[in-house]
CSV table of C-alpha atoms in Angstrom, one decimal:
chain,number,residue,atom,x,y,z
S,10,UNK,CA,12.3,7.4,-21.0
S,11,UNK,CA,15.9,6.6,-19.9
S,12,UNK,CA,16.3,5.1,-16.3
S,13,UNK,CA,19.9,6.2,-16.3
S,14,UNK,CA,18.8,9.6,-17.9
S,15,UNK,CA,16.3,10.4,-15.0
S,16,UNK,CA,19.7,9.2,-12.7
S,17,UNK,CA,21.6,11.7,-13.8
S,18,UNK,CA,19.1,14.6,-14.1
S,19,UNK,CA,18.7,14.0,-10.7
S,20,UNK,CA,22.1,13.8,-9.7
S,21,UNK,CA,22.6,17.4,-11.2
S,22,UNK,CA,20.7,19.0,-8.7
S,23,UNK,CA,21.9,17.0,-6.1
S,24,UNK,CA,23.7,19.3,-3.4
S,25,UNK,CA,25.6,16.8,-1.5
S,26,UNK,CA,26.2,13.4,-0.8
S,27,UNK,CA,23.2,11.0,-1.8
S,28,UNK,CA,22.3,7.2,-0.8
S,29,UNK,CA,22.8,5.4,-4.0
S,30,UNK,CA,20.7,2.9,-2.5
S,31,UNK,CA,17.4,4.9,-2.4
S,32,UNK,CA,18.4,7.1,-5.5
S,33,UNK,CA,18.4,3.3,-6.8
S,34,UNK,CA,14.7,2.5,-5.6
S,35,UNK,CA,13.7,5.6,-6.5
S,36,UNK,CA,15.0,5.9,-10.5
S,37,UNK,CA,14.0,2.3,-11.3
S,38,UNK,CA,10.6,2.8,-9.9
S,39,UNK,CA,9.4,6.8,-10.4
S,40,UNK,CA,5.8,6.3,-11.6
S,41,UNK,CA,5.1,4.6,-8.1
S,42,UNK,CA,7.6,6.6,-5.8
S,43,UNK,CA,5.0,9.3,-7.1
S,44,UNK,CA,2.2,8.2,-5.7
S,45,UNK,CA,3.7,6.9,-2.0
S,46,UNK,CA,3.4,8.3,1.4
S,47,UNK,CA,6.3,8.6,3.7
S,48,UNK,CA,6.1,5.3,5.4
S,49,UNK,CA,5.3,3.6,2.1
S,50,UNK,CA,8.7,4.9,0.6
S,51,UNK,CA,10.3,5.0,3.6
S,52,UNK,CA,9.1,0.5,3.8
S,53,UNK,CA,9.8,-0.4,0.0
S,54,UNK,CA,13.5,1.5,-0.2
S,55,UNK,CA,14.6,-0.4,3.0
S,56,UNK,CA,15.6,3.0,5.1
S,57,UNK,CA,15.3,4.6,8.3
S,58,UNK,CA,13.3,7.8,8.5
S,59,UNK,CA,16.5,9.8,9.0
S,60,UNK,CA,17.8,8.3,5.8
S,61,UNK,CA,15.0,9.5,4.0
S,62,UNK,CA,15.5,13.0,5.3
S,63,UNK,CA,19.0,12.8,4.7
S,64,UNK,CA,17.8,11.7,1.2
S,65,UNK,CA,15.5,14.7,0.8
S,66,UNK,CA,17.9,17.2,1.8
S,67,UNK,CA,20.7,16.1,-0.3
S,68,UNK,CA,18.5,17.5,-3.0
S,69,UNK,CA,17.5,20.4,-1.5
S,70,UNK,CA,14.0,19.9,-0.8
S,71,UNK,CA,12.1,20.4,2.6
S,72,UNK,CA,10.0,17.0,2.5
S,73,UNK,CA,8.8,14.1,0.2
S,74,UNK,CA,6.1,16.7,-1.3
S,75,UNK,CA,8.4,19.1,-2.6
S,76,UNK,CA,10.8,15.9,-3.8
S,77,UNK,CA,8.3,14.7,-5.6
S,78,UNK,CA,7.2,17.4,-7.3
S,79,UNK,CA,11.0,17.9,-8.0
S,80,UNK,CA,11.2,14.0,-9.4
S,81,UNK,CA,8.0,14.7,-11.8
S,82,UNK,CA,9.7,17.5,-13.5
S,83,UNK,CA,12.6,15.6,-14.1
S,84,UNK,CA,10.4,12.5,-15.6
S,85,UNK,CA,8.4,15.3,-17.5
S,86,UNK,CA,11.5,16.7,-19.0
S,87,UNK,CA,13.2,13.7,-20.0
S,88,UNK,CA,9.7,12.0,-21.8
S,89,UNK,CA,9.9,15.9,-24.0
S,90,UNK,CA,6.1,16.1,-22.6
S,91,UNK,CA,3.0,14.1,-24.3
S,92,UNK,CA,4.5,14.3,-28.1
S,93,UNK,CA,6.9,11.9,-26.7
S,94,UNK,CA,3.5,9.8,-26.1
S,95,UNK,CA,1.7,10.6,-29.3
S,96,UNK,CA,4.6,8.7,-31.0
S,97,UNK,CA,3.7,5.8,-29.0
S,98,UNK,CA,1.8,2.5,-30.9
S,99,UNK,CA,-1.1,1.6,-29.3
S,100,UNK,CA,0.6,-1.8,-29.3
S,101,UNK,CA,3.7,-0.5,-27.7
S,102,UNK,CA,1.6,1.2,-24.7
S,103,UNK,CA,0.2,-2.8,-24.0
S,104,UNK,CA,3.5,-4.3,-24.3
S,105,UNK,CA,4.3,-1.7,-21.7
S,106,UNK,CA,1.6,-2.3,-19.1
S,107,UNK,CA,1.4,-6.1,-19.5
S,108,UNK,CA,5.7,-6.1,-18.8
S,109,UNK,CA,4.9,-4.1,-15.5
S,110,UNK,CA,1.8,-6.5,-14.5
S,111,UNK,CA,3.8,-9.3,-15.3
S,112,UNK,CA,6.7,-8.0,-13.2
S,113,UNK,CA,4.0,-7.7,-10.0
S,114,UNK,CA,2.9,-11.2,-10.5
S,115,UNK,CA,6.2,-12.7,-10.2
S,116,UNK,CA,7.4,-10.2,-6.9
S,117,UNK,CA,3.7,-11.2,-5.8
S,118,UNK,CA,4.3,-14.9,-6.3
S,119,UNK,CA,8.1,-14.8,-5.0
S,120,UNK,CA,7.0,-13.1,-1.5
S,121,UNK,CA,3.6,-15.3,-1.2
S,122,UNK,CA,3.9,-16.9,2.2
S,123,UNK,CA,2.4,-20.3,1.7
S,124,UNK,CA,2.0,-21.4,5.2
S,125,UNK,CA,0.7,-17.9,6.4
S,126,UNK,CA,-1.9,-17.8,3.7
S,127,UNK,CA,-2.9,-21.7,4.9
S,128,UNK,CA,-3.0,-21.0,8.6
S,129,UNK,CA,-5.3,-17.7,7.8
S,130,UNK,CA,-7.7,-20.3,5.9
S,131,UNK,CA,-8.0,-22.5,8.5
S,132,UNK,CA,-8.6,-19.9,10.7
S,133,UNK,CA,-11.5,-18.8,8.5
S,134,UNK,CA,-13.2,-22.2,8.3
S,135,UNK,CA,-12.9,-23.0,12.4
S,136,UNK,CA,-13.9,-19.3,13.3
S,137,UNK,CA,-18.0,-19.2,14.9
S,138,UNK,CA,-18.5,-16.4,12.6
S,139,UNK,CA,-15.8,-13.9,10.4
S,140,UNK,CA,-16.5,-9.9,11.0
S,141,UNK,CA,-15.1,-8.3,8.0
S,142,UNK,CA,-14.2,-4.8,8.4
S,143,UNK,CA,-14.2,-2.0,5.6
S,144,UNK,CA,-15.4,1.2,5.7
S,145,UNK,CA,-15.5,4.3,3.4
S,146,UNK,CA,-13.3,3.3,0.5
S,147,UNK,CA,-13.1,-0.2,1.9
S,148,UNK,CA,-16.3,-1.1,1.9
S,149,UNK,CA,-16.7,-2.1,-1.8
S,150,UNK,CA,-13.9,-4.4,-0.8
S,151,UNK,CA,-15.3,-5.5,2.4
S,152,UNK,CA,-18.8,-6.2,0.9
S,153,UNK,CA,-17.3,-8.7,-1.8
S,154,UNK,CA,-14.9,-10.6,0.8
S,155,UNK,CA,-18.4,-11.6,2.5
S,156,UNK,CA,-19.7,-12.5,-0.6
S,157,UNK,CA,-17.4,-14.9,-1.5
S,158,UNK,CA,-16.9,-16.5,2.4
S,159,UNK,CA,-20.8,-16.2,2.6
S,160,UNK,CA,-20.9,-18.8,-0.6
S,161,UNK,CA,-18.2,-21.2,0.9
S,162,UNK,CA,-19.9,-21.8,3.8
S,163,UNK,CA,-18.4,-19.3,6.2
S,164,UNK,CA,-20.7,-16.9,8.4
S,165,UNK,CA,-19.8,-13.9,7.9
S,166,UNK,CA,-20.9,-10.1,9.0
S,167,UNK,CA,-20.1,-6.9,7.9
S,168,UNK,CA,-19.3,-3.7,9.4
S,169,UNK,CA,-19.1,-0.7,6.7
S,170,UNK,CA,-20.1,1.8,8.7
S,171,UNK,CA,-19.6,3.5,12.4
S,172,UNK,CA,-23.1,3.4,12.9
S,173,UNK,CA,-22.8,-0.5,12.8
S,174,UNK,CA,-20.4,-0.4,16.0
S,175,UNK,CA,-22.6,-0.4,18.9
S,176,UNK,CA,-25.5,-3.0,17.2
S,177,UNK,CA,-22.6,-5.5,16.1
S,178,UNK,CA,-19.9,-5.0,18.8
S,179,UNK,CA,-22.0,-6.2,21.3
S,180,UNK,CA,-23.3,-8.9,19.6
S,181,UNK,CA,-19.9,-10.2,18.3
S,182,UNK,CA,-18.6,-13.7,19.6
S,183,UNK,CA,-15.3,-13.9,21.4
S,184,UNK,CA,-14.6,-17.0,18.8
S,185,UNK,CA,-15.0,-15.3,15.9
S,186,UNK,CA,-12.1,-14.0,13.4
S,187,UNK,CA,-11.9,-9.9,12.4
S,188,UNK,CA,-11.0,-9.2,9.3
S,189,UNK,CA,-10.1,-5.7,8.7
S,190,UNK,CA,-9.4,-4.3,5.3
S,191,UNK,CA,-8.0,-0.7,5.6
S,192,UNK,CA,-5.9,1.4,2.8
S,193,UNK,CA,-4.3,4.6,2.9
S,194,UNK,CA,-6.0,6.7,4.1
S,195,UNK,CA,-6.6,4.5,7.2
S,196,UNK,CA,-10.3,5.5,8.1
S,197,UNK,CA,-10.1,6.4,11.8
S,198,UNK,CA,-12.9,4.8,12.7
S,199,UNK,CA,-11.9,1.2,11.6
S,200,UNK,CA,-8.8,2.0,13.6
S,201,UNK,CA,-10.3,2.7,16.5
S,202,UNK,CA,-12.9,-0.2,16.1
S,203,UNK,CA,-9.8,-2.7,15.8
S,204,UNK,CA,-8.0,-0.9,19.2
S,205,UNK,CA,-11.4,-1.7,21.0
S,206,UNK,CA,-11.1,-4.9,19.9
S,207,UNK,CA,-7.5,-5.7,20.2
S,208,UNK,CA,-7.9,-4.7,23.9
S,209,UNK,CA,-11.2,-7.1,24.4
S,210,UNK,CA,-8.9,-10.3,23.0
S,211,UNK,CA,-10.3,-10.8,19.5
S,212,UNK,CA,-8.4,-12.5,17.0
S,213,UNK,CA,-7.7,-9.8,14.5
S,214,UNK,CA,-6.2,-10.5,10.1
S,215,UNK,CA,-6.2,-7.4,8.6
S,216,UNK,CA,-5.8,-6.5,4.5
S,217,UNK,CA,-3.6,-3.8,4.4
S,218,UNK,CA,-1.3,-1.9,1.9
S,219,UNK,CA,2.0,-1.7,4.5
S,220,UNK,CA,3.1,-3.4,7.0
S,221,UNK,CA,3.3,-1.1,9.9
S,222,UNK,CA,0.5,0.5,8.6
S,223,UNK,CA,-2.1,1.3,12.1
S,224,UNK,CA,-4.5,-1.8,11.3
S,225,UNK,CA,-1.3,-3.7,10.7
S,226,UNK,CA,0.0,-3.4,14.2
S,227,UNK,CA,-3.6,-3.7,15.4
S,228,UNK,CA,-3.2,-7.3,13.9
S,229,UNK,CA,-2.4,-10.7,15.2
């Protein structure tokens, strides 16, 4: 599967003018430009929202649903469907994966903000007691954070649930450290947990997959 091919098959049923520099984010990373939301895309290209429209329409499709589906078909028609996989060693699929994981660990370790991740770890160890966040599909996530502060030493509580709000808000020390892990789809009640908090002063960290994502702004 070409990146250049997939280029061009796009640029055929291009209908005007079209930002080489998101057509460039977007060719040289199509399996995860399938799977984004708007702001996701809209973060990782490095555009404005009416560049992405712009974008959209220069293809003539309404909105990033109807691009996408437009972007599979391409992908789809240039792999000649799954006998273009069957052909495929199982080797050949590993050498594959373990070239894109690598690739993550190296942007990973390139953008890892030494100082930030320090001052977060003393924050941990001098907070009274760290309230992790995580509900729905966060929780699994949430529940094995604890677990590991928990066995360091660190007193930690969970809230997984909206029916923990009232029983642990209440009870929560003004010295303590929130830490909110929330994903897309932001679970509206952890968002509206962290706005009651952020308004009553707490200190708030949050795990999250974007930077302006909701718990993101919510964050110190």
């Amino acid at each position: 599967m070409s990146v250049r091919n997939i280029k061009n098959k796009l640029m055929e049923k291009a209908l005007g003018p079209v930002d080489n520099r998101i057509l460039g984010y977007v060719v040289n990373n199509f399996n995860s430009v399938a799977y984004m939301n708007y702001e996701k895309l809209c973060y990782h290209a490095q555009c404005s929202s009416e560049e992405l429209d712009a974008f959209f329409r220069a293809f003539g499709t309404e909105d990033l649903l109807s691009f996408k589906a437009m972007l599979r078909e391409v992908v789809y028609n240039e792999s000649d469907g799954p006998d273009d996989l069957e052909d495929r060693s199982i080797r050949g699929i590993a050498d594959m994966v373990m070239r894109h994981e690598m690739a993550n660990i190296a942007e990973f370790s390139a953008s890892l903000d030494e100082g930030l991740i320090s001052r977060f770890a003393q924050d941990l160890i001098s907070a009274s007691e760290v309230y992790v966040i995580g509900m729905q599909s966060a929780s699994s996530t949430a529940l094995y954070a604890a677990s590991i502060l928990n066995k360091v030493g660190v007193k930690t509580r969970v809230i997984d649930t909206e029916s923990d709000y009232v029983s642990n808000v209440v009870n929560m020390e003004r010295t303590g450290l929130v830490l909110a892990i929330s994903y897309s789809r932001y679970h509206k009640g952890t968002i509206n947990l962290l706005s009651h908090l952020r308004k009553n002063g707490y200190n708030i960290v949050s795990i999250t997959d974007y930077p302006m994502s909701p718990a993101g702004k919510l964050s110190d």
